[in-house]
GROMACS .gro file of C-alpha atoms in nm:
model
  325
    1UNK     CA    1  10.808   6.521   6.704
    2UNK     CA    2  10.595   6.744   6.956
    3UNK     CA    3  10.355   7.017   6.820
    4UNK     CA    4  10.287   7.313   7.010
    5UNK     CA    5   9.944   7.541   7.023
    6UNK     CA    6   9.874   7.795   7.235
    7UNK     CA    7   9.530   8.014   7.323
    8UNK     CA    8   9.446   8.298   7.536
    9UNK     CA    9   9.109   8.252   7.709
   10UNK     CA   10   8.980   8.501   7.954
   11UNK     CA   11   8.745   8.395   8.276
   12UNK     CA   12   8.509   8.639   8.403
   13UNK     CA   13   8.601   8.690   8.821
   14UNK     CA   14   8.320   8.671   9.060
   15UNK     CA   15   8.240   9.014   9.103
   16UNK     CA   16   8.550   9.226   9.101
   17UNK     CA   17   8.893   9.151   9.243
   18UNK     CA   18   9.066   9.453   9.407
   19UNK     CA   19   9.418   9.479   9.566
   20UNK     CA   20   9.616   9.793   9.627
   21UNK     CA   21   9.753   9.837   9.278
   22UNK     CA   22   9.363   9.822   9.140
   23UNK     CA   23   9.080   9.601   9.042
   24UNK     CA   24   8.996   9.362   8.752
   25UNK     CA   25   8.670   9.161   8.646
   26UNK     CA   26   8.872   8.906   8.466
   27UNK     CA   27   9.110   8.672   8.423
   28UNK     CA   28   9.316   8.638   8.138
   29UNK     CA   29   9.549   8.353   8.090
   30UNK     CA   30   9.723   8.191   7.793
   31UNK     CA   31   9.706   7.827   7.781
   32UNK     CA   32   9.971   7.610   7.583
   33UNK     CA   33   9.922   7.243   7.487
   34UNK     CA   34  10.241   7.022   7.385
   35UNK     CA   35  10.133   6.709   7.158
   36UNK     CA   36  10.354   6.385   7.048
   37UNK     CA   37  10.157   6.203   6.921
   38UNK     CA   38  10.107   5.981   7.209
   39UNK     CA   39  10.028   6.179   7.487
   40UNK     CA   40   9.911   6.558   7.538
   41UNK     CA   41  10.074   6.796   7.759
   42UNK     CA   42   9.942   7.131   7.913
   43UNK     CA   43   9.980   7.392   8.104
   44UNK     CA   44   9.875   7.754   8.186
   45UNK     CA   45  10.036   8.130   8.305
   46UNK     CA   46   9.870   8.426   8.406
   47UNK     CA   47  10.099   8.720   8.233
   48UNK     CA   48  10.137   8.999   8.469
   49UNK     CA   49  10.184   9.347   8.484
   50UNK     CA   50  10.372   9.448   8.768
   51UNK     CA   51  10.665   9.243   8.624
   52UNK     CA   52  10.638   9.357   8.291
   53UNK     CA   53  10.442   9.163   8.093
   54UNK     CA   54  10.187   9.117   7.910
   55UNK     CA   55   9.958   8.863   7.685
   56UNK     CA   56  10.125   9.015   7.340
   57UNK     CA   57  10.489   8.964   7.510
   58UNK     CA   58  10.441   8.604   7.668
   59UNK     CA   59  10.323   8.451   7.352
   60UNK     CA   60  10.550   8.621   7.171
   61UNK     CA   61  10.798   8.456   7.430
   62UNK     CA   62  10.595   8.104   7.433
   63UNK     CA   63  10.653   8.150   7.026
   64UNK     CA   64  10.993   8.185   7.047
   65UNK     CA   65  11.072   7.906   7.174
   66UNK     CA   66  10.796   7.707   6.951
   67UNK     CA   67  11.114   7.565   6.742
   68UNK     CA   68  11.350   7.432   7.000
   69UNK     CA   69  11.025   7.303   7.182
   70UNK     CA   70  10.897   7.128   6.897
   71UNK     CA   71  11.265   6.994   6.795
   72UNK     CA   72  11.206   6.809   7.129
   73UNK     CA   73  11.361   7.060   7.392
   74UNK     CA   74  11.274   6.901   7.717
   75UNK     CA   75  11.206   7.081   8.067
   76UNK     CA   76  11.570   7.078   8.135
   77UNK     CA   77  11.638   7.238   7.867
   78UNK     CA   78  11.368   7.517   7.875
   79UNK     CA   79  11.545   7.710   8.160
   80UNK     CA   80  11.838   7.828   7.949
   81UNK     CA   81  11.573   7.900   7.653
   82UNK     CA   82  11.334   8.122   7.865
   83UNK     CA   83  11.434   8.321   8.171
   84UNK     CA   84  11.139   8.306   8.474
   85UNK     CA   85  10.831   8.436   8.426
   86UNK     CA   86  10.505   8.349   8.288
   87UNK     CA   87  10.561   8.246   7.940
   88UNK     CA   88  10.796   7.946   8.082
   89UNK     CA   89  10.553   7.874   8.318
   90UNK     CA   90  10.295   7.753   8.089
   91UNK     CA   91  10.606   7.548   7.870
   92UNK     CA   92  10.739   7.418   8.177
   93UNK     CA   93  10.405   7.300   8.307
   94UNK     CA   94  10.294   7.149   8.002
   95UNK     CA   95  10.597   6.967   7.971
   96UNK     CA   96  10.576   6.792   8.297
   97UNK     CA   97  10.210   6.659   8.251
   98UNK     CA   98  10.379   6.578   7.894
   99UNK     CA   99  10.634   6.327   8.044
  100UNK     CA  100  10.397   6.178   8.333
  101UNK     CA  101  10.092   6.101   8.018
  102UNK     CA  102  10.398   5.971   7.806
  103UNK     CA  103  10.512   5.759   8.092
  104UNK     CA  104  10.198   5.681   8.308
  105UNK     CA  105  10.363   5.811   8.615
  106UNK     CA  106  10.220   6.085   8.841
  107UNK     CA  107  10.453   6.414   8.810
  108UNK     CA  108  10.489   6.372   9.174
  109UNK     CA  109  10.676   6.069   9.134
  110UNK     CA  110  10.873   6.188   8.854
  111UNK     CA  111  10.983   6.478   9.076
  112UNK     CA  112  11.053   6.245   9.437
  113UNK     CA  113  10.771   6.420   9.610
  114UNK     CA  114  10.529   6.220   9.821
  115UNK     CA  115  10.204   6.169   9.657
  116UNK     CA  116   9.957   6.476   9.752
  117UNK     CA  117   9.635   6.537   9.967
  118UNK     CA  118   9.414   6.751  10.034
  119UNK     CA  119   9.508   7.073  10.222
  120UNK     CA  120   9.378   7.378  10.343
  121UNK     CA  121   9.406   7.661  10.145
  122UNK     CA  122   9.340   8.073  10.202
  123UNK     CA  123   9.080   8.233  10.093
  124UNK     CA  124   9.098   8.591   9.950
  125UNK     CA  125   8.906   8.909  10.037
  126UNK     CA  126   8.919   9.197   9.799
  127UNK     CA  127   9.053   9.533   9.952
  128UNK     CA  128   8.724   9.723  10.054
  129UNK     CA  129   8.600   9.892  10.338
  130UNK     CA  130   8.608   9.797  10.706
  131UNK     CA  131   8.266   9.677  10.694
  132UNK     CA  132   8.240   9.543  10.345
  133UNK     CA  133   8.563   9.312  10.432
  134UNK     CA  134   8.385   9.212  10.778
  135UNK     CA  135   8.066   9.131  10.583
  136UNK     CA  136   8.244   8.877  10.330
  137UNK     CA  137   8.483   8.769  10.583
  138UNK     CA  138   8.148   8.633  10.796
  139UNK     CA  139   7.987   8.495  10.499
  140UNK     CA  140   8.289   8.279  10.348
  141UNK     CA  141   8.287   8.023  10.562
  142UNK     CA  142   8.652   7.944  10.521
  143UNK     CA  143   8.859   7.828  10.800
  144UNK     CA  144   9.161   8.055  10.633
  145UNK     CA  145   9.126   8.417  10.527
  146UNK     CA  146   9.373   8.591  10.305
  147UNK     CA  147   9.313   8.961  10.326
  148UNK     CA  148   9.387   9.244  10.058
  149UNK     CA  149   9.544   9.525  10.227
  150UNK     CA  150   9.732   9.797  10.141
  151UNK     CA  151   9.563  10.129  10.129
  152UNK     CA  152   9.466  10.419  10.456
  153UNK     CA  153   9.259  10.293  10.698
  154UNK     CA  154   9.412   9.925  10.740
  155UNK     CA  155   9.388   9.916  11.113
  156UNK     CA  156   9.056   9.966  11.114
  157UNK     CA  157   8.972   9.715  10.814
  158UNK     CA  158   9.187   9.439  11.060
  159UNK     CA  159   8.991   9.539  11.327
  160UNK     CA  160   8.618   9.481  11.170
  161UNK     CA  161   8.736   9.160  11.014
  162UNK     CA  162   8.884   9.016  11.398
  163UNK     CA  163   8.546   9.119  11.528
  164UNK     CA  164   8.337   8.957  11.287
  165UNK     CA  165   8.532   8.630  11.283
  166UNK     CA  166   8.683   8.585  11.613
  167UNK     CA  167   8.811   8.231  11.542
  168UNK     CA  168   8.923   8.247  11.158
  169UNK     CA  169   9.274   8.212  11.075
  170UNK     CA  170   9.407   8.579  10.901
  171UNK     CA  171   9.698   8.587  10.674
  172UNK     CA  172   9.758   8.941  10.562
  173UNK     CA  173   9.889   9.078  10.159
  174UNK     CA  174   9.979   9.448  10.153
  175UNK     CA  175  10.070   9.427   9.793
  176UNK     CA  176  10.334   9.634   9.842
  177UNK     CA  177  10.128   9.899   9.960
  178UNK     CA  178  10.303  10.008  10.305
  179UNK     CA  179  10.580  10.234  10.367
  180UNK     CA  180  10.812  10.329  10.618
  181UNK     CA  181  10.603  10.556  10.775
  182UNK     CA  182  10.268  10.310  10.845
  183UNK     CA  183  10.441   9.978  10.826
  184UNK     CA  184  10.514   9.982  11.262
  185UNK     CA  185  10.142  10.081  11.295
  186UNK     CA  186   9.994   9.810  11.021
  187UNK     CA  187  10.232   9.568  11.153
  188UNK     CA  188  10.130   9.617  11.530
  189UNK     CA  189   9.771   9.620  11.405
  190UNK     CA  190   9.849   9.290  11.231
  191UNK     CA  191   9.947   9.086  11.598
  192UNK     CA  192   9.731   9.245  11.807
  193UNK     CA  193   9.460   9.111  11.516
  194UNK     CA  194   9.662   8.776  11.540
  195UNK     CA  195   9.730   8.795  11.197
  196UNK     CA  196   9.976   8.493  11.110
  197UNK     CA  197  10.162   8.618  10.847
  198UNK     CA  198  10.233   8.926  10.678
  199UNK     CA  199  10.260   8.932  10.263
  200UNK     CA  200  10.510   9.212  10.087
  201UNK     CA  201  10.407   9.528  10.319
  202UNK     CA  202  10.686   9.738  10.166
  203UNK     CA  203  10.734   9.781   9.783
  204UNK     CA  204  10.983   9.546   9.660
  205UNK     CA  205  11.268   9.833   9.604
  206UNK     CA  206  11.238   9.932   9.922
  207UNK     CA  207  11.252   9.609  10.141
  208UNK     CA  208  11.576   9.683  10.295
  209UNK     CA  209  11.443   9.839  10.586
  210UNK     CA  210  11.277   9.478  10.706
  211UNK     CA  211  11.648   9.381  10.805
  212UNK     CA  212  11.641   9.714  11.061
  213UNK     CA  213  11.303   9.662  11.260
  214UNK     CA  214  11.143   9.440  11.517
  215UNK     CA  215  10.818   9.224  11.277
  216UNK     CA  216  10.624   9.117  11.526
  217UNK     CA  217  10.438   8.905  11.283
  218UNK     CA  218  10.634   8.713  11.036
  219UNK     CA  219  10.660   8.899  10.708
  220UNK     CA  220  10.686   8.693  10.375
  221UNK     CA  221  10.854   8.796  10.047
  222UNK     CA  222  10.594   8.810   9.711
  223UNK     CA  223  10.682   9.118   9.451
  224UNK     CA  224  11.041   9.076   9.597
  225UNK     CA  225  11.063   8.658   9.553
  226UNK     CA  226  11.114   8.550   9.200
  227UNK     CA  227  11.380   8.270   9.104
  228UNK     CA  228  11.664   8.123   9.348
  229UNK     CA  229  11.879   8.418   9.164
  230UNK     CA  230  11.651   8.634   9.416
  231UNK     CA  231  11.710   8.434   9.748
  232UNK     CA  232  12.012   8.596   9.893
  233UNK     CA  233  11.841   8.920   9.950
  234UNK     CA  234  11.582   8.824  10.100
  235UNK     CA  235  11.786   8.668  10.414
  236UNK     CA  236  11.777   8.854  10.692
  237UNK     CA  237  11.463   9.074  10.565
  238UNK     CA  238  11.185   8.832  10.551
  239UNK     CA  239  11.048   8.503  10.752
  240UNK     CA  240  10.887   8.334  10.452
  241UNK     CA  241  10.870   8.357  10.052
  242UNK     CA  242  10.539   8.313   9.832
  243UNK     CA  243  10.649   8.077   9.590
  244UNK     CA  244  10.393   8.161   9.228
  245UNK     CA  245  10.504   7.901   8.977
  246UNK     CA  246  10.428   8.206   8.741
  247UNK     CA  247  10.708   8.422   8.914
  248UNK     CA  248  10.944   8.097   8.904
  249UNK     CA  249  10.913   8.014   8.530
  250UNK     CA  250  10.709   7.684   8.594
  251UNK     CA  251  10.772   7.376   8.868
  252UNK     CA  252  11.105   7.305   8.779
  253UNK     CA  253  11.235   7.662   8.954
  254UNK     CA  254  10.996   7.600   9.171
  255UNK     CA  255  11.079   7.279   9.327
  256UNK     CA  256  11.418   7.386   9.311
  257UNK     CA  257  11.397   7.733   9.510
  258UNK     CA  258  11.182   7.604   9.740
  259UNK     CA  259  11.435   7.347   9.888
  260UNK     CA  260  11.688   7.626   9.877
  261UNK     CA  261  11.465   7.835  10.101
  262UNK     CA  262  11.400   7.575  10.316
  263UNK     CA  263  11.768   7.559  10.379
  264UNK     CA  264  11.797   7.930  10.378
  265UNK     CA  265  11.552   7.885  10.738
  266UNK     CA  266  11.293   8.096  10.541
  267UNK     CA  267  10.938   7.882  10.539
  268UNK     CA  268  10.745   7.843  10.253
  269UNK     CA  269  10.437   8.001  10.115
  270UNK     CA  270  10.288   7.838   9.801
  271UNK     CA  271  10.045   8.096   9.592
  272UNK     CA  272   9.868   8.200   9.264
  273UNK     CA  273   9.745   8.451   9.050
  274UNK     CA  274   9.366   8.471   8.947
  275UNK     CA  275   9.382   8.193   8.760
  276UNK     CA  276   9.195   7.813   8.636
  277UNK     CA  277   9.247   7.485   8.793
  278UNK     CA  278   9.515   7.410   8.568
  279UNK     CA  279   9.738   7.665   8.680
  280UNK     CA  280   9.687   7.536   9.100
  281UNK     CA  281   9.712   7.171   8.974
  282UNK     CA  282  10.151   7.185   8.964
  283UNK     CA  283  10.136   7.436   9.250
  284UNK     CA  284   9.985   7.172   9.466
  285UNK     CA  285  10.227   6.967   9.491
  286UNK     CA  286  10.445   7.239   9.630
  287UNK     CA  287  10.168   7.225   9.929
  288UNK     CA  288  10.347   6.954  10.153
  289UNK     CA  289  10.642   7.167  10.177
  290UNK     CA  290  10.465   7.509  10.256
  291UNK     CA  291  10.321   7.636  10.605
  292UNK     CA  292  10.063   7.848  10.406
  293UNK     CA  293   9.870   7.717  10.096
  294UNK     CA  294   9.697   8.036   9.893
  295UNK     CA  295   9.542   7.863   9.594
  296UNK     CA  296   9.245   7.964   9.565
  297UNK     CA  297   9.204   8.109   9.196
  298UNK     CA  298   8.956   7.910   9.088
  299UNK     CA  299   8.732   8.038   9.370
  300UNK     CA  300   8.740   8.351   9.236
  301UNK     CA  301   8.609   8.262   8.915
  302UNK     CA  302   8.248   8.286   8.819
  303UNK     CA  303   8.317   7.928   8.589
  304UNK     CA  304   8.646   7.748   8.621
  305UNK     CA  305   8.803   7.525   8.363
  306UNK     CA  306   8.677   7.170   8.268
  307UNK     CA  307   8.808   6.925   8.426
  308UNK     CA  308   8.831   7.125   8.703
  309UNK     CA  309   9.034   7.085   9.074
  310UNK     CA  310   8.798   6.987   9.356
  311UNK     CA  311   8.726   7.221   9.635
  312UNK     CA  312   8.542   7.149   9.945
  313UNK     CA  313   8.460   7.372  10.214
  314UNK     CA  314   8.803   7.498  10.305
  315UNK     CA  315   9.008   7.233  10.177
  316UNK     CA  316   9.138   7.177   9.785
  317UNK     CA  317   9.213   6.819   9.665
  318UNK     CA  318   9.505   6.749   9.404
  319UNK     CA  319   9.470   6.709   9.084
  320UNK     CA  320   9.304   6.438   8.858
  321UNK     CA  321   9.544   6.315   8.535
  322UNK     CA  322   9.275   6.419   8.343
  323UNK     CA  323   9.340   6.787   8.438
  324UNK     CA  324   9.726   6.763   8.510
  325UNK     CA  325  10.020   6.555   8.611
   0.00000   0.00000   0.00000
């Protein structure tokens, strides 16, 4: 029968990592690995704070669900043990590589999705000043910038970043950080930047008044997008979801809420947290349905995970067995 372990390591982040809600230095993750005897499965979540949790609750969560797990509960199963979030992210995960090392096929296989490439994905600038965001927005060298918003002074920050890189893509992630008063200004700010896309201005109780204005830049659902319970609000106020496999519960919601989207008309976003290589690797294959890949945790990191995913320039490539899937 299956064994379960679990470990929470912590990855020192380049530098700092700052967003409207505040800054960190690392990344802390729990890691679970699913055994048969045969074959080893694993996975990874990043527990988070803005939706309640933390490392002490998801492995107390991971934990209780060690018995039906190890009793042979499969991925099916799992989403009536666990409700979304991070702790059935990591079981979920885990128990997909489980089947494809079991079964020598390719999770993307196992799911019907065609096998993956390489793709573009964003990069992410920290929240800092106008000048300090134009400064690492010249020197990264990506074709895709994902900037951290969210605070006074946004228009200018857009500004200094268009100026310094007059031909880089620019998504944009307020972080929740807007309100009704700013969010015409940021937003008008955003197209005459040429911003592409527009993450979570408005703070996720509050995203009602989306369905009332003109966005003249498509606006995309984060803080507010969770499971496909969560898709019926978001019609009407939102052009496009962020799809985190850590908001989901793992790939199986994923997979599943993405296709709902799709048929919703909303496009699709795929993201991360600050996070290794083995949380991207089942995120990936999410990439050939999404318009906008954001998977760029690793890159953050002053030492990723070994085996690691393989980025070059501005382009990741999927994932080797010996990682995931």
């Amino acid at each position: 029968m299956p064994t379960l372990s679990l470990a929470v390591e912590r990855f020192p982040i380049r530098g700092s990592f700052t967003i409207a809600r505040g800054s960190k230095t690392e990344a802390v993750v729990v890691a679970v690995e699913i055994r048969d005897g045969v074959a080893l499965g694993r996975g990874e979540c990043v527990p988070y704070a803005r939706y309640g949790e933390s490392v002490e609750g998801v492995t107390e969560a991971i934990e209780s669900a060690r018995r039906a797990i190890e009793a042979g509960a499969d991925r099916h199963a799992l989403q009536y043990i666990l409700p979304p979030g991070a702790a059935r992210n990591a079981l979920d995960c885990a128990l997909w590589d489980l089947e494809a090392k079991r079964s020598g096929t390719r999770v993307h296989a196992i799911a019907g999705l065609p096998a993956p490439g390489p793709v573009v994905t964003a990069y992410t600038l920290s929240l800092g000043t106008p000048e300090a965001m134009a400064e690492a927005a010249a020197a990264s060298g990506h074709a895709l910038l994902k900037l951290k918003l969210g605070a006074e002074g946004d228009a200018a920050r857009l500004a200094a970043i268009r100026r310094a890189v007059p031909r880089t893509r620019l998504i944009v992630d307020a972080n929740e950080g807007w309100n009704a008063g700013n969010l015409a200004a940021n937003l008008a700010a955003c197209a005459e930047a040429g911003v592409e896309l527009v993450e979570q201005p408005l703070p996720a109780a509050d995203d009602a008044l989306l369905s009332f204005i003109t966005r003249p830049v498509p606006v995309c659902a984060d803080e507010s997008a969770h499971g496909r319970d969560t898709l019926p609000d978001l019609i009407g106020r939102y052009d496009a979801l962020n799809i985190k496999l850590d908001k989901t519960g793992g790939l199986t919601e994923a997979l599943a809420l993405a296709r709902a989207a799709q048929m919703s008309g909303l496009s699709i976003m795929v993201g991360c947290m600050v996070a290794t290589s083995l949380s991207m690797a089942p995120a990936l294959l999410l990439a050939g349905m999404a318009e906008v890949v954001d998977l760029d945790g690793p890159l953050l990191l002053a030492k990723d995970r070994t085996p690691a995913l393989v980025y070059e320039g501005s382009r990741v490539f999927p994932a080797d067995p010996a990682l995931w899937g």
